[in-house]
Coordinates of C-alpha atoms and ligand atoms in Angstrom, one line a residue:
M1 CA 22.6 -36.5 -10.9
V2 CA 19.9 -36.9 -13.3
N3 CA 16.6 -35.0 -13.6
A4 CA 15.4 -35.6 -16.7
I5 CA 16.1 -39.3 -18.9
S6 CA 14.5 -40.8 -22.6
I7 CA 13.6 -43.8 -22.9
L8 CA 15.4 -46.0 -26.6
G9 CA 11.8 -48.6 -26.5
C10 CA 9.2 -47.8 -23.4
T11 CA 7.2 -51.2 -24.0
G12 CA 9.4 -54.1 -23.8
S13 CA 10.3 -55.0 -20.6
I14 CA 12.9 -52.9 -18.8
G15 CA 10.8 -49.9 -21.3
R16 CA 8.3 -50.9 -18.1
Q17 CA 9.9 -51.4 -15.3
T18 CA 11.8 -48.5 -16.4
V19 CA 8.6 -45.6 -16.4
A20 CA 7.8 -46.9 -13.1
A21 CA 11.7 -46.6 -11.8
A22 CA 11.4 -43.2 -13.3
E23 CA 7.7 -42.6 -11.2
H24 CA 8.8 -43.9 -8.2
I25 CA 11.9 -41.3 -7.9
G26 CA 10.3 -38.2 -8.8
L27 CA 12.4 -38.5 -12.6
R28 CA 11.2 -36.1 -15.5
V29 CA 10.3 -38.3 -18.3
A30 CA 11.0 -36.0 -22.1
A31 CA 11.6 -38.9 -24.6
L32 CA 10.1 -41.7 -25.2
T33 CA 10.4 -44.1 -27.7
A34 CA 8.7 -47.4 -29.6
Q35 CA 8.5 -49.9 -32.3
R36 CA 5.0 -49.6 -32.9
Q37 CA 3.0 -50.9 -30.2
I38 CA 1.8 -47.6 -30.4
G39 CA -2.3 -48.4 -27.4
L40 CA 1.0 -49.4 -24.7
L41 CA 3.3 -45.7 -25.8
E42 CA -0.1 -43.9 -26.2
E43 CA -0.7 -44.8 -22.4
Q44 CA 3.1 -43.4 -21.2
T45 CA 2.5 -40.8 -23.1
R46 CA -0.7 -39.1 -21.8
R47 CA 1.3 -40.1 -17.8
L48 CA 4.3 -39.0 -18.2
K49 CA 4.0 -36.0 -20.8
P50 CA 6.9 -36.2 -22.6
A51 CA 8.4 -33.5 -25.6
F52 CA 8.7 -36.3 -27.2
V53 CA 7.7 -39.8 -28.8
A54 CA 9.6 -41.2 -31.9
V55 CA 8.2 -44.6 -33.5
F56 CA 10.2 -46.6 -36.3
D57 CA 7.5 -48.2 -37.6
E58 CA 6.8 -45.1 -40.2
E59 CA 2.7 -46.2 -40.7
A60 CA 2.8 -46.6 -36.6
A61 CA 3.0 -42.6 -35.6
K62 CA 1.0 -42.1 -38.5
Q63 CA -1.5 -43.9 -36.5
F64 CA 0.3 -42.4 -33.0
K65 CA 0.5 -39.1 -34.8
I66 CA -2.8 -38.9 -35.1
A67 CA -4.3 -40.3 -31.4
V68 CA -2.4 -38.1 -29.0
A69 CA -3.3 -35.0 -31.7
D70 CA -4.4 -32.9 -28.6
L71 CA -1.6 -33.4 -26.7
D72 CA 1.5 -31.1 -26.5
V73 CA 3.4 -34.0 -27.8
R74 CA 5.8 -34.0 -30.8
V75 CA 6.0 -37.0 -32.7
G76 CA 8.8 -38.5 -35.0
S77 CA 10.2 -42.0 -36.6
G78 CA 12.4 -44.0 -38.2
L79 CA 15.9 -44.5 -36.6
Q80 CA 15.9 -40.3 -37.2
G81 CA 13.2 -40.5 -34.4
L82 CA 15.0 -42.8 -33.0
I83 CA 18.8 -40.9 -32.9
E84 CA 16.5 -37.9 -32.2
A85 CA 15.4 -39.1 -28.7
A86 CA 18.1 -39.7 -28.0
T87 CA 20.0 -36.9 -28.8
Y88 CA 17.4 -34.9 -26.6
A89 CA 19.0 -31.7 -25.2
E90 CA 16.1 -31.8 -21.9
S91 CA 17.5 -35.6 -21.0
D92 CA 21.0 -35.7 -19.8
C93 CA 20.4 -39.6 -19.1
V94 CA 18.8 -42.4 -22.4
V95 CA 18.0 -45.5 -20.9
T96 CA 18.5 -48.1 -24.3
A97 CA 16.2 -50.8 -23.4
V98 CA 15.6 -51.7 -27.3
S99 CA 16.4 -54.6 -28.7
G100 CA 18.6 -55.7 -31.2
A101 CA 21.5 -53.9 -33.5
I102 CA 19.0 -51.1 -34.2
G103 CA 20.3 -49.4 -31.0
L104 CA 24.1 -48.9 -31.5
K105 CA 23.5 -45.9 -33.5
P106 CA 21.3 -43.5 -31.5
T107 CA 23.7 -44.6 -28.1
L108 CA 26.5 -42.9 -30.0
A109 CA 24.5 -40.2 -30.9
A110 CA 24.0 -40.3 -26.8
I111 CA 27.3 -40.4 -26.0
D112 CA 29.0 -38.0 -29.0
E113 CA 26.1 -36.2 -26.6
R114 CA 27.4 -36.9 -23.4
K115 CA 24.6 -38.4 -21.9
R116 CA 24.4 -41.3 -19.1
I117 CA 23.6 -44.2 -20.8
A118 CA 21.1 -46.5 -18.1
L119 CA 23.4 -50.0 -21.6
A120 CA 20.0 -52.5 -21.1
N121 CA 20.9 -53.0 -24.9
K122 CA 22.9 -56.4 -24.5
E123 CA 23.7 -55.9 -28.5
T124 CA 25.3 -52.6 -28.0
L125 CA 28.9 -53.8 -26.6
V126 CA 28.5 -57.7 -27.6
C127 CA 29.2 -56.0 -31.4
A128 CA 30.7 -52.6 -30.5
G129 CA 31.9 -52.9 -26.9
E130 CA 35.5 -52.2 -29.4
L131 CA 34.3 -49.1 -30.7
V132 CA 31.6 -47.6 -28.5
M133 CA 33.7 -48.2 -25.0
A134 CA 36.4 -46.2 -27.1
R135 CA 33.9 -43.4 -28.1
A136 CA 32.8 -42.8 -24.5
K137 CA 36.0 -42.7 -22.5
E138 CA 36.9 -40.0 -25.3
K139 CA 34.0 -38.4 -25.2
G140 CA 33.3 -38.8 -21.0
A141 CA 30.0 -39.9 -21.0
E142 CA 28.9 -42.3 -18.4
I143 CA 28.2 -45.5 -18.9
I144 CA 25.7 -47.6 -16.3
P145 CA 24.9 -51.3 -16.8
V146 CA 21.4 -52.1 -16.1
D147 CA 21.5 -55.6 -16.8
S148 CA 21.4 -57.7 -13.4
E149 CA 25.2 -58.8 -13.4
H150 CA 26.6 -56.4 -14.9
S151 CA 25.1 -53.3 -12.3
A152 CA 26.6 -56.1 -9.8
I153 CA 30.0 -56.5 -11.2
F154 CA 29.4 -51.7 -11.5
Q155 CA 28.6 -52.2 -7.9
C156 CA 31.1 -54.5 -6.1
L157 CA 33.8 -52.1 -7.9
M158 CA 32.6 -48.7 -6.1
G159 CA 35.5 -47.3 -4.6
R160 CA 38.4 -50.0 -6.1
K161 CA 41.4 -49.0 -8.1
P162 CA 43.1 -50.0 -10.5
G163 CA 44.5 -52.2 -10.4
E164 CA 43.1 -54.3 -7.3
L165 CA 40.6 -56.4 -9.7
H166 CA 41.2 -59.9 -9.9
K167 CA 38.5 -61.8 -11.3
I168 CA 34.9 -61.2 -12.8
L169 CA 32.7 -64.3 -11.3
L170 CA 29.8 -63.7 -13.8
T171 CA 27.3 -66.2 -12.0
G172 CA 24.0 -67.0 -14.5
S173 CA 21.5 -69.9 -12.5
G174 CA 21.3 -71.8 -15.7
G175 CA 17.6 -71.2 -16.9
P176 CA 15.0 -73.7 -16.8
F177 CA 17.6 -76.3 -18.2
R178 CA 19.5 -76.7 -16.1
G179 CA 21.1 -80.4 -16.2
K180 CA 19.6 -81.2 -19.1
A181 CA 21.3 -82.9 -22.1
R182 CA 20.7 -81.6 -25.7
A183 CA 19.3 -84.7 -26.9
E184 CA 16.6 -84.0 -23.3
L185 CA 15.5 -81.2 -25.6
E186 CA 15.0 -81.9 -28.7
D187 CA 11.8 -81.2 -28.1
V188 CA 11.7 -78.1 -25.7
T189 CA 8.2 -75.9 -26.4
P190 CA 8.2 -71.8 -26.9
E191 CA 6.5 -72.1 -23.7
Q192 CA 8.5 -74.7 -21.7
A193 CA 11.9 -72.4 -22.9
V194 CA 10.0 -68.7 -22.1
A195 CA 10.0 -70.3 -17.5
H196 CA 12.4 -68.8 -16.2
P197 CA 12.8 -70.2 -12.9
N198 CA 13.8 -67.4 -11.1
W199 CA 13.7 -63.5 -13.9
N200 CA 9.9 -62.8 -15.7
M201 CA 11.8 -60.7 -18.3
G202 CA 11.2 -61.1 -22.3
A203 CA 10.3 -63.7 -24.7
K204 CA 13.4 -63.4 -26.3
I205 CA 15.9 -63.0 -23.4
S206 CA 14.1 -65.9 -21.6
V207 CA 15.0 -68.4 -24.9
D208 CA 18.9 -66.9 -24.2
S209 CA 18.5 -67.5 -21.4
A210 CA 17.6 -71.2 -21.0
T211 CA 20.6 -71.8 -24.2
M212 CA 22.3 -70.2 -22.1
M213 CA 23.2 -68.7 -25.0
N214 CA 21.7 -65.2 -22.5
K215 CA 25.1 -65.6 -20.1
G216 CA 27.4 -65.2 -23.2
L217 CA 26.4 -62.4 -24.3
E218 CA 27.2 -61.3 -21.2
F219 CA 30.7 -62.9 -21.0
V220 CA 31.3 -60.0 -23.7
E221 CA 29.5 -57.7 -22.5
A222 CA 31.4 -58.0 -19.6
M223 CA 34.5 -58.3 -21.0
H224 CA 34.4 -55.3 -22.6
L225 CA 32.9 -52.8 -20.2
F226 CA 35.7 -53.3 -17.7
G227 CA 38.2 -53.8 -19.4
V228 CA 39.3 -57.3 -18.9
T229 CA 39.9 -59.8 -22.0
P230 CA 37.9 -63.4 -21.4
D231 CA 40.6 -65.3 -19.4
D232 CA 39.3 -62.2 -16.5
I233 CA 35.8 -63.5 -16.4
T234 CA 34.6 -67.4 -15.0
V235 CA 31.0 -68.1 -15.6
V236 CA 29.4 -69.5 -12.1
I237 CA 26.2 -71.5 -11.9
H238 CA 24.3 -70.2 -9.6
P239 CA 20.2 -71.7 -9.2
Q240 CA 18.8 -69.1 -7.0
S241 CA 19.9 -66.1 -8.6
V242 CA 20.9 -63.9 -4.9
I243 CA 23.9 -63.1 -5.5
H244 CA 23.9 -61.5 -9.0
S245 CA 27.3 -61.7 -9.6
M246 CA 30.9 -61.2 -8.0
V247 CA 35.0 -59.7 -8.1
E248 CA 37.4 -61.0 -6.7
L249 CA 40.1 -59.3 -5.3
V250 CA 44.5 -59.6 -6.2
D251 CA 44.4 -61.0 -2.3
G252 CA 41.7 -63.2 -2.9
T253 CA 39.1 -61.1 -1.4
V254 CA 35.5 -62.2 -2.7
I255 CA 32.8 -59.4 -3.0
A256 CA 29.5 -59.7 -3.8
Q257 CA 26.5 -58.3 -5.0
L258 CA 22.6 -59.7 -2.8
G259 CA 19.3 -58.7 -3.9
V260 CA 16.1 -59.1 -4.7
P261 CA 16.1 -61.0 -8.9
D262 CA 14.1 -58.2 -9.9
M263 CA 15.2 -55.6 -12.9
G264 CA 13.7 -52.6 -10.8
L265 CA 16.2 -52.9 -8.5
P266 CA 19.1 -51.8 -11.1
I267 CA 17.3 -49.8 -13.1
Q268 CA 16.6 -48.1 -10.8
L269 CA 19.9 -47.3 -9.4
A270 CA 21.5 -46.9 -13.2
L271 CA 19.3 -43.7 -12.8
S272 CA 19.7 -43.0 -9.4
Y273 CA 23.2 -42.8 -8.9
P274 CA 25.5 -42.2 -7.3
E275 CA 23.2 -42.2 -5.4
R276 CA 20.2 -45.2 -3.4
K277 CA 17.7 -44.3 -3.1
P278 CA 14.4 -46.3 -1.1
S279 CA 12.9 -48.8 -3.4
P280 CA 9.4 -50.2 -3.5
F281 CA 11.3 -53.9 -4.0
E282 CA 11.3 -56.7 -0.9
H283 CA 13.8 -57.2 0.7
L284 CA 16.4 -60.1 1.1
D285 CA 15.3 -62.0 4.8
F286 CA 18.7 -64.2 5.2
Y287 CA 16.5 -65.8 7.7
K288 CA 14.4 -67.3 4.3
L289 CA 16.9 -67.7 2.8
R290 CA 18.0 -71.3 3.0
D291 CA 20.8 -73.4 0.9
L292 CA 22.8 -71.0 -1.5
T293 CA 24.4 -72.9 -4.1
F294 CA 27.6 -72.9 -6.9
E295 CA 28.6 -74.9 -10.1
A296 CA 30.5 -75.0 -12.8
P297 CA 29.1 -74.3 -16.0
D298 CA 29.0 -77.9 -18.3
Y299 CA 30.2 -76.9 -21.7
E300 CA 28.5 -79.6 -23.3
K301 CA 25.4 -79.7 -22.2
T302 CA 25.0 -75.7 -22.5
P303 CA 27.0 -75.0 -26.4
C304 CA 25.8 -71.8 -26.6
L305 CA 28.0 -70.6 -23.5
K306 CA 30.9 -72.3 -25.1
L307 CA 30.5 -70.8 -29.1
A308 CA 30.3 -67.2 -27.1
M309 CA 33.5 -67.4 -24.3
D310 CA 35.4 -69.2 -28.1
C311 CA 33.5 -65.7 -29.9
A312 CA 35.5 -63.2 -26.8
R313 CA 38.5 -65.2 -28.1
T314 CA 38.2 -64.8 -31.1
G315 CA 37.5 -61.2 -31.3
G316 CA 36.3 -58.7 -33.9
T317 CA 32.8 -59.0 -35.2
A318 CA 32.6 -62.7 -34.1
A319 CA 30.5 -62.2 -31.5
C320 CA 27.8 -59.7 -33.5
V321 CA 28.2 -62.2 -36.3
M322 CA 26.5 -65.2 -33.6
S323 CA 24.7 -62.5 -31.4
A324 CA 22.0 -61.7 -35.2
A325 CA 22.2 -65.1 -36.4
N326 CA 20.9 -66.4 -32.9
E327 CA 18.6 -62.9 -32.6
V328 CA 17.0 -64.7 -36.2
A329 CA 17.6 -68.7 -34.9
V330 CA 15.6 -67.2 -31.2
H331 CA 12.8 -65.9 -33.2
K332 CA 12.0 -68.6 -35.3
F333 CA 12.1 -71.4 -32.5
L334 CA 9.4 -68.5 -30.8
R335 CA 6.8 -69.1 -34.5
R336 CA 7.5 -72.6 -33.4
E337 CA 10.1 -72.7 -37.7
L338 CA 12.7 -74.3 -36.0
G339 CA 13.3 -76.7 -33.1
Y340 CA 15.3 -75.6 -29.5
N341 CA 18.3 -77.6 -30.7
R342 CA 18.6 -75.8 -33.9
I343 CA 19.0 -72.6 -32.4
Y344 CA 22.8 -73.5 -31.4
D345 CA 23.5 -74.7 -34.6
A346 CA 22.0 -71.5 -36.1
A347 CA 24.7 -69.8 -34.0
A348 CA 27.2 -72.0 -34.9
G349 CA 26.9 -72.0 -38.0
A350 CA 26.8 -68.3 -39.2
V351 CA 30.2 -67.6 -36.9
A352 CA 31.7 -70.3 -38.9
A353 CA 31.2 -69.6 -42.8
V354 CA 30.5 -65.8 -42.0
G355 CA 34.5 -63.8 -41.7
V356 CA 36.0 -61.4 -38.5
V357 CA 37.0 -58.4 -39.2
Q358 CA 38.9 -57.4 -36.7
H359 CA 38.6 -53.8 -35.0
P360 CA 35.2 -53.0 -37.1
D361 CA 34.1 -49.4 -37.7
L362 CA 30.3 -49.5 -37.3
D363 CA 29.0 -49.5 -40.8
T364 CA 31.6 -53.2 -40.6
I365 CA 29.9 -54.0 -37.6
L366 CA 26.7 -53.5 -39.8
A367 CA 27.5 -55.6 -42.4
A368 CA 28.7 -58.4 -40.0
D369 CA 25.1 -57.7 -38.1
Q370 CA 23.5 -58.3 -41.9
A371 CA 25.6 -61.3 -42.8
G372 CA 24.6 -63.7 -39.4
R373 CA 20.7 -62.5 -40.2
I374 CA 20.6 -63.8 -43.8
Y375 CA 22.9 -66.7 -43.4
V376 CA 20.0 -67.7 -40.5
N377 CA 17.5 -67.0 -42.5
E378 CA 19.0 -68.4 -46.0
K379 CA 19.5 -72.1 -44.1
F380 CA 17.3 -72.6 -41.1
Ligands
MG401 MG1 21.5 -60.2 -17.2

């Protein structure tokens, strides 16, 4: 049972929805962190009255400290501040909603303190899945996924016995450019890529959904989280995003999790688990649901998905290099410095150029992340 939480990355899309879920189910928010968006952070701090707040950016941390000088709150900064928030004694759950490899050390520190990890940071498992899952098992820390697909799989597996799972059916909408050939996407603008048909998300993950790199990252995550091989996961395109993923059991039975496409639902469950509580979200109306359709992914049209699945098979640091390179490329695309199709070229180029290390430790993982970033910054 969770009584108090720390939110790492409280001003982003997932962070803001976590604040809303915590307020809805009446959880204490003991610690918050943000990168540098101190206006919103001050608002949240005044309302939630956390005991500790960390601002990653040192300069912004100084300004924030002055802004909340009248409050009874301690202010930290940098990676040390993030780690302090993640291990804050009063919190029994840490929501990791920061983006990038910066979430790794704080997550491992929280695992060492046996806190529940409500995992919303993809890089944690994409880059360090082996290490993080082994550490969580060793320490007895729970990892509850926040990503809608992984939350769905987690829910479908509730009460299942080991050996009953045959296959994970990872669903994805196909994004705004489903069915479009690479040649048709040459001139895609950031505005077009960010406009997702079903989900309202941050800019980076919206671009990843358009390229389907997001599904690829989720593929790698699912492999680690549920302890399966790449052959045990099938990607199914389901444009309506009503089914959030499924599991197929050994007897052929398929169990699916359905709901409105709102991240608030998996966030609330990660906080309230093992209990379920009423939510403020719309419920599904099966009289209004028309067609639920399914198709196989077209890997030629979605090379990023294929690349990620190949990296999952390669193992070691391959997915970490790919993810870091992709992140830099997506930000360049959002700044209009790189064409849409070049995002794949950058990620694939980095994977080909940077050597793979199997069973990496944390320093090797962080070095692989850096190598992926340097490659794209130098070559693109
Ligand atoms: Mg997802």
